[in-house]
């Protein structure tokens, strides 16, 4: 199994250290970190420090400022390149279309369209054995994801969701709130942002 992470100029760079820790815990064969500086042109609260990270909650039908223009399109294209070079049959994506912030590139119709493109854009695809995009979490709510992760022994304490940009989860951004609610519902209050901050003496 090969892991792929992206240093795209995100303010929450702490997620890169978390990805490395998870890769080690899962004993991945390879873990690549690719630099793609989407912060060069900004356009998102995650890549432009002048745009504050919203903390008013997810609003139905509104794509928030944490949307990063073209992020998943770039990431998936690079992932498909790696998959084809390694002869992989699947490219596994962590996108989610339930507990998400309305991002257009986390939706099933987007993934289906990208699969069609991938089949046309690669030698492997033209030959009928291109990598399949697999988003196993796309239709799961966050609590189900947390419970499944706990059951599989995923080191949740090592993972990172906060958009805030510090070394501790802020507990206020949409990502923290969605994660915390799922952890509480799954009976793991000890892993919430409040618990982490309390453990750090804050």
PDB file of C-alpha atoms in Angstrom:
ATOM      1  CA  UNK A   1       0.000   0.000   0.000  1.00  0.00           C
ATOM      2  CA  UNK A   2       1.281   3.456  -0.938  1.00  0.00           C
ATOM      3  CA  UNK A   3       0.359   6.701   0.797  1.00  0.00           C
ATOM      4  CA  UNK A   4       0.254  10.110  -0.870  1.00  0.00           C
ATOM      5  CA  UNK A   5       0.055  13.428   0.966  1.00  0.00           C
ATOM      6  CA  UNK A   6       0.198  16.982  -0.324  1.00  0.00           C
ATOM      7  CA  UNK A   7       1.978  20.046   0.932  1.00  0.00           C
ATOM      8  CA  UNK A   8      -0.166  22.581  -0.883  1.00  0.00           C
ATOM      9  CA  UNK A   9       0.556  25.633   1.229  1.00  0.00           C
ATOM     10  CA  UNK A  10      -2.211  24.851   3.708  1.00  0.00           C
ATOM     11  CA  UNK A  11      -2.261  26.775   6.959  1.00  0.00           C
ATOM     12  CA  UNK A  12      -2.962  23.544   8.851  1.00  0.00           C
ATOM     13  CA  UNK A  13       0.440  22.051   8.031  1.00  0.00           C
ATOM     14  CA  UNK A  14       0.123  19.945  11.166  1.00  0.00           C
ATOM     15  CA  UNK A  15      -1.819  17.473   9.021  1.00  0.00           C
ATOM     16  CA  UNK A  16       1.396  16.514   7.209  1.00  0.00           C
ATOM     17  CA  UNK A  17       3.031  15.328  10.436  1.00  0.00           C
ATOM     18  CA  UNK A  18      -0.189  13.463  11.251  1.00  0.00           C
ATOM     19  CA  UNK A  19      -0.169  11.779   7.838  1.00  0.00           C
ATOM     20  CA  UNK A  20       3.422  10.642   8.373  1.00  0.00           C
ATOM     21  CA  UNK A  21       2.517   9.223  11.797  1.00  0.00           C
ATOM     22  CA  UNK A  22      -0.447   7.315  10.375  1.00  0.00           C
ATOM     23  CA  UNK A  23       1.679   6.019   7.484  1.00  0.00           C
ATOM     24  CA  UNK A  24       4.197   4.682   9.999  1.00  0.00           C
ATOM     25  CA  UNK A  25       1.465   3.132  12.150  1.00  0.00           C
ATOM     26  CA  UNK A  26       0.005   1.352   9.127  1.00  0.00           C
ATOM     27  CA  UNK A  27       3.469   0.289   7.906  1.00  0.00           C
ATOM     28  CA  UNK A  28       2.883   1.586   4.382  1.00  0.00           C
ATOM     29  CA  UNK A  29       5.343   0.425   1.737  1.00  0.00           C
ATOM     30  CA  UNK A  30       5.798   4.012   0.561  1.00  0.00           C
ATOM     31  CA  UNK A  31       4.566   7.424   1.661  1.00  0.00           C
ATOM     32  CA  UNK A  32       5.136  10.341  -0.679  1.00  0.00           C
ATOM     33  CA  UNK A  33       4.665  14.006   0.194  1.00  0.00           C
ATOM     34  CA  UNK A  34       4.252  16.118  -2.933  1.00  0.00           C
ATOM     35  CA  UNK A  35       4.613  19.902  -2.881  1.00  0.00           C
ATOM     36  CA  UNK A  36       2.025  21.745  -4.980  1.00  0.00           C
ATOM     37  CA  UNK A  37       1.858  25.369  -3.889  1.00  0.00           C
ATOM     38  CA  UNK A  38      -1.817  26.271  -4.249  1.00  0.00           C
ATOM     39  CA  UNK A  39      -1.166  29.101  -1.780  1.00  0.00           C
ATOM     40  CA  UNK A  40       0.648  30.955  -4.574  1.00  0.00           C
ATOM     41  CA  UNK A  41      -2.703  32.322  -5.731  1.00  0.00           C
ATOM     42  CA  UNK A  42      -4.771  31.807  -2.580  1.00  0.00           C
ATOM     43  CA  UNK A  43      -8.517  31.987  -2.957  1.00  0.00           C
ATOM     44  CA  UNK A  44      -9.227  29.938   0.174  1.00  0.00           C
ATOM     45  CA  UNK A  45      -9.159  30.383   3.929  1.00  0.00           C
ATOM     46  CA  UNK A  46      -6.900  27.329   4.023  1.00  0.00           C
ATOM     47  CA  UNK A  47      -4.220  28.848   1.780  1.00  0.00           C
ATOM     48  CA  UNK A  48      -4.537  32.609   2.331  1.00  0.00           C
ATOM     49  CA  UNK A  49      -3.865  33.918   5.864  1.00  0.00           C
ATOM     50  CA  UNK A  50      -5.798  37.084   5.018  1.00  0.00           C
ATOM     51  CA  UNK A  51      -9.031  35.060   4.813  1.00  0.00           C
ATOM     52  CA  UNK A  52     -10.246  33.965   8.263  1.00  0.00           C
ATOM     53  CA  UNK A  53     -11.248  30.339   8.835  1.00  0.00           C
ATOM     54  CA  UNK A  54     -15.043  30.360   9.288  1.00  0.00           C
ATOM     55  CA  UNK A  55     -16.469  29.142  12.570  1.00  0.00           C
ATOM     56  CA  UNK A  56     -20.183  29.837  12.145  1.00  0.00           C
ATOM     57  CA  UNK A  57     -21.016  26.272  11.119  1.00  0.00           C
ATOM     58  CA  UNK A  58     -21.876  24.556   7.853  1.00  0.00           C
ATOM     59  CA  UNK A  59     -24.681  26.282   5.972  1.00  0.00           C
ATOM     60  CA  UNK A  60     -26.723  24.240   3.533  1.00  0.00           C
ATOM     61  CA  UNK A  61     -26.212  25.284  -0.069  1.00  0.00           C
ATOM     62  CA  UNK A  62     -23.262  27.551   0.730  1.00  0.00           C
ATOM     63  CA  UNK A  63     -19.733  26.563  -0.283  1.00  0.00           C
ATOM     64  CA  UNK A  64     -17.528  28.026   2.467  1.00  0.00           C
ATOM     65  CA  UNK A  65     -14.260  29.916   2.152  1.00  0.00           C
ATOM     66  CA  UNK A  66     -12.376  26.763   3.187  1.00  0.00           C
ATOM     67  CA  UNK A  67     -12.984  25.385  -0.313  1.00  0.00           C
ATOM     68  CA  UNK A  68      -9.617  25.302  -2.129  1.00  0.00           C
ATOM     69  CA  UNK A  69     -10.049  25.931  -5.888  1.00  0.00           C
ATOM     70  CA  UNK A  70      -9.101  22.847  -7.880  1.00  0.00           C
ATOM     71  CA  UNK A  71      -7.545  21.011  -4.934  1.00  0.00           C
ATOM     72  CA  UNK A  72      -8.967  17.533  -5.450  1.00  0.00           C
ATOM     73  CA  UNK A  73      -8.671  17.802  -9.229  1.00  0.00           C
ATOM     74  CA  UNK A  74      -4.930  18.386  -8.821  1.00  0.00           C
ATOM     75  CA  UNK A  75      -4.566  15.741  -6.114  1.00  0.00           C
ATOM     76  CA  UNK A  76      -6.441  13.033  -8.001  1.00  0.00           C
ATOM     77  CA  UNK A  77      -4.521  13.715 -11.217  1.00  0.00           C
ATOM     78  CA  UNK A  78      -1.219  13.277  -9.384  1.00  0.00           C
ATOM     79  CA  UNK A  79      -2.550  10.207  -7.572  1.00  0.00           C
ATOM     80  CA  UNK A  80      -3.516   8.635 -10.893  1.00  0.00           C
ATOM     81  CA  UNK A  81      -0.018   9.296 -12.204  1.00  0.00           C
ATOM     82  CA  UNK A  82       1.485   7.488  -9.229  1.00  0.00           C
ATOM     83  CA  UNK A  83      -1.047   4.658  -9.528  1.00  0.00           C
ATOM     84  CA  UNK A  84      -0.275   4.105 -13.196  1.00  0.00           C
ATOM     85  CA  UNK A  85       3.496   4.246 -12.617  1.00  0.00           C
ATOM     86  CA  UNK A  86       3.192   1.609  -9.889  1.00  0.00           C
ATOM     87  CA  UNK A  87       0.617  -0.531 -11.689  1.00  0.00           C
ATOM     88  CA  UNK A  88      -1.957   0.003  -8.925  1.00  0.00           C
ATOM     89  CA  UNK A  89      -5.533  -1.073  -9.576  1.00  0.00           C
ATOM     90  CA  UNK A  90      -7.169   1.426  -7.192  1.00  0.00           C
ATOM     91  CA  UNK A  91      -6.732   5.001  -6.053  1.00  0.00           C
ATOM     92  CA  UNK A  92      -8.382   5.294  -2.652  1.00  0.00           C
ATOM     93  CA  UNK A  93      -9.791   8.712  -1.751  1.00  0.00           C
ATOM     94  CA  UNK A  94     -10.904   9.970   1.655  1.00  0.00           C
ATOM     95  CA  UNK A  95     -13.543  12.363   0.315  1.00  0.00           C
ATOM     96  CA  UNK A  96     -16.921  12.501   2.003  1.00  0.00           C
ATOM     97  CA  UNK A  97     -20.227  13.859   0.711  1.00  0.00           C
ATOM     98  CA  UNK A  98     -22.241  13.683   3.946  1.00  0.00           C
ATOM     99  CA  UNK A  99     -20.445  15.450   6.811  1.00  0.00           C
ATOM    100  CA  UNK A 100     -18.710  17.887   4.520  1.00  0.00           C
ATOM    101  CA  UNK A 101     -18.876  21.579   3.760  1.00  0.00           C
ATOM    102  CA  UNK A 102     -20.509  21.386   0.343  1.00  0.00           C
ATOM    103  CA  UNK A 103     -17.250  21.182  -1.604  1.00  0.00           C
ATOM    104  CA  UNK A 104     -17.972  20.420  -5.275  1.00  0.00           C
ATOM    105  CA  UNK A 105     -14.971  18.086  -5.530  1.00  0.00           C
ATOM    106  CA  UNK A 106     -16.206  15.753  -2.768  1.00  0.00           C
ATOM    107  CA  UNK A 107     -19.370  14.635  -4.543  1.00  0.00           C
ATOM    108  CA  UNK A 108     -20.205  11.359  -6.313  1.00  0.00           C
ATOM    109  CA  UNK A 109     -21.006  13.032  -9.647  1.00  0.00           C
ATOM    110  CA  UNK A 110     -17.569  14.666  -9.657  1.00  0.00           C
ATOM    111  CA  UNK A 111     -15.863  11.341  -8.942  1.00  0.00           C
ATOM    112  CA  UNK A 112     -17.817   9.587 -11.688  1.00  0.00           C
ATOM    113  CA  UNK A 113     -16.851  12.267 -14.205  1.00  0.00           C
ATOM    114  CA  UNK A 114     -13.212  12.097 -13.138  1.00  0.00           C
ATOM    115  CA  UNK A 115     -13.229   8.316 -13.582  1.00  0.00           C
ATOM    116  CA  UNK A 116     -14.388   8.793 -17.162  1.00  0.00           C
ATOM    117  CA  UNK A 117     -11.587  11.305 -17.723  1.00  0.00           C
ATOM    118  CA  UNK A 118      -9.014   9.010 -16.106  1.00  0.00           C
ATOM    119  CA  UNK A 119     -10.026   6.142 -18.395  1.00  0.00           C
ATOM    120  CA  UNK A 120      -9.411   8.367 -21.418  1.00  0.00           C
ATOM    121  CA  UNK A 121      -6.316  10.174 -20.180  1.00  0.00           C
ATOM    122  CA  UNK A 122      -3.964   7.299 -19.416  1.00  0.00           C
ATOM    123  CA  UNK A 123      -2.296   4.463 -21.293  1.00  0.00           C
ATOM    124  CA  UNK A 124      -3.545   2.008 -18.665  1.00  0.00           C
ATOM    125  CA  UNK A 125      -7.072   3.370 -19.000  1.00  0.00           C
ATOM    126  CA  UNK A 126      -7.054   3.101 -22.788  1.00  0.00           C
ATOM    127  CA  UNK A 127      -5.859  -0.474 -22.453  1.00  0.00           C
ATOM    128  CA  UNK A 128      -8.723  -1.257 -20.073  1.00  0.00           C
ATOM    129  CA  UNK A 129      -6.810  -1.663 -16.814  1.00  0.00           C
ATOM    130  CA  UNK A 130      -6.572   1.850 -15.430  1.00  0.00           C
ATOM    131  CA  UNK A 131      -6.839   2.545 -11.713  1.00  0.00           C
ATOM    132  CA  UNK A 132     -10.357   2.807 -10.325  1.00  0.00           C
ATOM    133  CA  UNK A 133     -11.225   5.726  -8.091  1.00  0.00           C
ATOM    134  CA  UNK A 134     -12.526   4.311  -4.823  1.00  0.00           C
ATOM    135  CA  UNK A 135     -14.054   6.607  -2.214  1.00  0.00           C
ATOM    136  CA  UNK A 136     -15.271   4.173   0.465  1.00  0.00           C
ATOM    137  CA  UNK A 137     -16.268   6.950   2.882  1.00  0.00           C
ATOM    138  CA  UNK A 138     -18.149   9.124   0.416  1.00  0.00           C
ATOM    139  CA  UNK A 139     -21.636   8.228   1.685  1.00  0.00           C
ATOM    140  CA  UNK A 140     -20.824   7.592   5.354  1.00  0.00           C
ATOM    141  CA  UNK A 141     -21.648  10.004   8.140  1.00  0.00           C
ATOM    142  CA  UNK A 142     -18.735  11.025  10.353  1.00  0.00           C
ATOM    143  CA  UNK A 143     -19.851   8.934  13.329  1.00  0.00           C
ATOM    144  CA  UNK A 144     -19.874   5.798  11.182  1.00  0.00           C
ATOM    145  CA  UNK A 145     -16.398   6.667   9.934  1.00  0.00           C
ATOM    146  CA  UNK A 146     -15.100   7.097  13.489  1.00  0.00           C
ATOM    147  CA  UNK A 147     -16.662   3.847  14.687  1.00  0.00           C
ATOM    148  CA  UNK A 148     -15.245   1.910  11.753  1.00  0.00           C
ATOM    149  CA  UNK A 149     -11.813   3.443  12.326  1.00  0.00           C
ATOM    150  CA  UNK A 150     -11.914   2.471  15.990  1.00  0.00           C
ATOM    151  CA  UNK A 151     -12.907  -1.053  15.066  1.00  0.00           C
ATOM    152  CA  UNK A 152     -10.006  -1.331  12.620  1.00  0.00           C
ATOM    153  CA  UNK A 153      -7.493   0.012  15.102  1.00  0.00           C
ATOM    154  CA  UNK A 154      -6.774   3.224  13.207  1.00  0.00           C
ATOM    155  CA  UNK A 155      -4.689   5.516  15.459  1.00  0.00           C
ATOM    156  CA  UNK A 156      -7.284   8.290  15.601  1.00  0.00           C
ATOM    157  CA  UNK A 157      -5.285  10.195  18.211  1.00  0.00           C
ATOM    158  CA  UNK A 158      -2.564  10.629  15.577  1.00  0.00           C
ATOM    159  CA  UNK A 159      -4.913  12.001  12.910  1.00  0.00           C
ATOM    160  CA  UNK A 160      -5.609  15.674  12.276  1.00  0.00           C
ATOM    161  CA  UNK A 161      -8.693  17.567  11.099  1.00  0.00           C
ATOM    162  CA  UNK A 162      -8.421  21.148  12.408  1.00  0.00           C
ATOM    163  CA  UNK A 163      -8.225  23.982   9.880  1.00  0.00           C
ATOM    164  CA  UNK A 164      -6.859  26.435  12.434  1.00  0.00           C
ATOM    165  CA  UNK A 165      -3.167  26.137  11.737  1.00  0.00           C
ATOM    166  CA  UNK A 166      -1.798  25.637  15.250  1.00  0.00           C
ATOM    167  CA  UNK A 167      -0.267  22.663  17.016  1.00  0.00           C
ATOM    168  CA  UNK A 168      -3.503  21.997  18.911  1.00  0.00           C
ATOM    169  CA  UNK A 169      -7.028  21.685  17.474  1.00  0.00           C
ATOM    170  CA  UNK A 170      -8.957  24.952  17.757  1.00  0.00           C
ATOM    171  CA  UNK A 171     -12.301  23.309  18.543  1.00  0.00           C
ATOM    172  CA  UNK A 172     -14.153  26.087  16.677  1.00  0.00           C
ATOM    173  CA  UNK A 173     -13.773  25.460  12.949  1.00  0.00           C
ATOM    174  CA  UNK A 174     -16.290  23.334  11.033  1.00  0.00           C
ATOM    175  CA  UNK A 175     -13.834  20.460  10.789  1.00  0.00           C
ATOM    176  CA  UNK A 176     -13.207  20.378  14.550  1.00  0.00           C
ATOM    177  CA  UNK A 177     -16.896  20.568  15.370  1.00  0.00           C
ATOM    178  CA  UNK A 178     -17.861  17.769  12.986  1.00  0.00           C
ATOM    179  CA  UNK A 179     -15.026  15.582  14.263  1.00  0.00           C
ATOM    180  CA  UNK A 180     -15.801  16.294  17.931  1.00  0.00           C
ATOM    181  CA  UNK A 181     -19.498  15.494  17.511  1.00  0.00           C
ATOM    182  CA  UNK A 182     -18.633  12.164  15.878  1.00  0.00           C
ATOM    183  CA  UNK A 183     -16.118  11.257  18.579  1.00  0.00           C
ATOM    184  CA  UNK A 184     -18.654  12.033  21.304  1.00  0.00           C
ATOM    185  CA  UNK A 185     -21.323   9.958  19.531  1.00  0.00           C
ATOM    186  CA  UNK A 186     -18.820   7.094  19.276  1.00  0.00           C
ATOM    187  CA  UNK A 187     -18.072   7.305  23.003  1.00  0.00           C
ATOM    188  CA  UNK A 188     -14.570   8.740  22.674  1.00  0.00           C
ATOM    189  CA  UNK A 189     -14.825  12.093  24.406  1.00  0.00           C
ATOM    190  CA  UNK A 190     -11.161  11.644  25.364  1.00  0.00           C
ATOM    191  CA  UNK A 191     -10.104  12.319  21.756  1.00  0.00           C
ATOM    192  CA  UNK A 192     -12.068  15.534  21.200  1.00  0.00           C
ATOM    193  CA  UNK A 193     -10.389  18.899  20.668  1.00  0.00           C
ATOM    194  CA  UNK A 194     -11.463  19.968  24.162  1.00  0.00           C
ATOM    195  CA  UNK A 195      -9.796  16.902  25.682  1.00  0.00           C
ATOM    196  CA  UNK A 196      -6.607  17.458  23.678  1.00  0.00           C
ATOM    197  CA  UNK A 197      -6.467  21.108  24.720  1.00  0.00           C
ATOM    198  CA  UNK A 198      -7.151  20.215  28.345  1.00  0.00           C
ATOM    199  CA  UNK A 199      -4.345  17.665  28.221  1.00  0.00           C
ATOM    200  CA  UNK A 200      -2.034  20.424  27.017  1.00  0.00           C
ATOM    201  CA  UNK A 201      -3.035  22.575  29.961  1.00  0.00           C
ATOM    202  CA  UNK A 202      -5.221  24.997  27.996  1.00  0.00           C
TER     203      UNK A 202
END
